[in-house]
Amino acid sequence: MESTVDTNTAVRATALSLESVSRRYGRRGGGGREAIALDAVSCAVPAGSFTAVVGPSGSGKSTFLQCAAGLDRPTAGTVRVGGTDLGSLSEAALTRLRRDRIGFVFQSHALNLVPSLNIEENVVLPLVLAGADPTDERVLARGRDLLARVGLAGRGGQGPATLSGGQQQRVAVARALVTEPDVIFADEPTASLDPESASLVLGLLRDAVRIDGRTVVMVTHDPVAASWADTVLTMDGGRLR
Ligand SMILES: Nc1ncnc2c1ncn2[C@@H]1O[C@H](COP(=O)(O)OP(=O)(O)OP(=O)(O)O)[C@@H](O)[C@H]1O
Ligand SMILES: [Mg+2]
């Protein structure tokens, strides 16, 4: 389908692609120059790979992630997740695609979990939002399995506030895995963690790729975190270097 892929990537499906994606922000009040947060970025991320996006502050990393994950609409260009052109979708269809085919882990563990739900309910929330019965034994078992996977077996009944920041971030990874998404996006998932907790979270993301064949795209400014990835994309001034 794409003429630029080499034989190595041609045998693997492309989980995420950007073609000449730009995101401009107009100045409020009409004065001054517009900001170009993303400047005609193109890339293809193979399924089953772990990609880190690095670059200086303001280089466009978060904008890249937001556009790639369908949380923001680019000003120009095409984003495809699992072959679907996000720009062709209505808001409702885009919301469904984000819910069913994309997993998210955000920077602050405080933003990741719903405080009024226990951690097992947080893990299965994407399934429940998609219509699953939260009392269904298969749904509950899936939540328990994922909590065991992230080292928190038996803690499902606790509230998020009773866990450390690193433990909450591991719950966020479990939740990002629950729908078996095409792509898991993480924006600075280890930024607020000590090195040991950061390693645990990065190991979970790497295992999601190596064991489950998931695709992970992670923004980080930390070279140590980036070293866990197979591929490092460097952004500078809204472009990929
Ligand atoms: N809502 C917005 N309105 C105007 N400009 C914006 C907006 N969001 C981002 N920008 C600009 O776009 C550029 C890229 O921002 P972005 O947040 O993507 O950078 P980043 O690489 O994630 O930075 P950091 O490492 O500090 O998180 C910056 O110049 C920023 O000022
Ligand atoms: Mg950012």
Tab-separated table of C-alpha atoms and ligand atoms in Angstrom, residues 25-26 35-37 55-64 188 219 221, ligand 1:
chain	number	residue	atom	x	y	z
A	25	TYR	CA	-2.071	27.432	16.652
A	26	GLY	CA	-3.398	30.877	15.714
A	35	ALA	CA	2.727	28.916	16.301
A	36	ILE	CA	3.597	25.822	14.258
A	37	ALA	CA	3.671	23.039	16.837
A	55	GLY	CA	13.308	16.333	21.943
A	56	PRO	CA	13.661	19.659	23.748
A	57	SER	CA	10.823	21.376	25.568
A	58	GLY	CA	8.448	22.992	23.084
A	59	SER	CA	9.647	20.823	20.175
A	60	GLY	CA	6.159	19.381	19.619
A	61	LYS	CA	6.296	16.013	21.376
A	62	SER	CA	2.971	16.326	23.187
A	63	THR	CA	1.306	17.803	20.108
A	64	PHE	CA	2.596	14.813	18.088
A	188	GLU	CA	6.038	11.224	30.031
A	219	VAL	CA	7.001	10.686	24.789
A	221	HIS	CA	12.594	13.794	27.883
B	1	LIG	N1	-2.810	25.281	22.916
B	1	LIG	C1	-1.732	25.873	22.379
B	1	LIG	N2	-1.813	27.149	21.916
B	1	LIG	C2	-0.731	27.758	21.351
B	1	LIG	N3	0.471	27.169	21.232
B	1	LIG	C3	0.610	25.921	21.677
B	1	LIG	C4	-0.473	25.202	22.285
B	1	LIG	N4	-0.029	23.957	22.643
B	1	LIG	C5	1.272	23.917	22.283
B	1	LIG	N5	1.657	25.082	21.712
B	1	LIG	C6	3.006	25.402	21.180
B	1	LIG	O1	3.413	24.350	20.332
B	1	LIG	C7	4.776	24.039	20.522
B	1	LIG	C8	4.928	22.558	20.878
B	1	LIG	O2	4.334	22.307	22.153
B	1	LIG	P1	4.330	20.857	22.823
B	1	LIG	O3	3.534	20.956	24.057
B	1	LIG	O4	3.896	19.878	21.795
B	1	LIG	O5	5.877	20.663	23.150
B	1	LIG	P2	6.612	19.483	23.983
B	1	LIG	O6	7.731	19.018	23.115
B	1	LIG	O7	5.615	18.501	24.446
B	1	LIG	O8	7.221	20.298	25.214
B	1	LIG	P3	7.484	19.802	26.742
B	1	LIG	O9	8.725	18.938	26.678
B	1	LIG	O10	7.767	21.089	27.450
B	1	LIG	O11	6.280	19.087	27.220
B	1	LIG	C9	5.288	24.974	21.606
B	1	LIG	O12	5.922	26.073	20.971
B	1	LIG	C10	4.039	25.415	22.295
B	1	LIG	O13	4.183	26.711	22.832
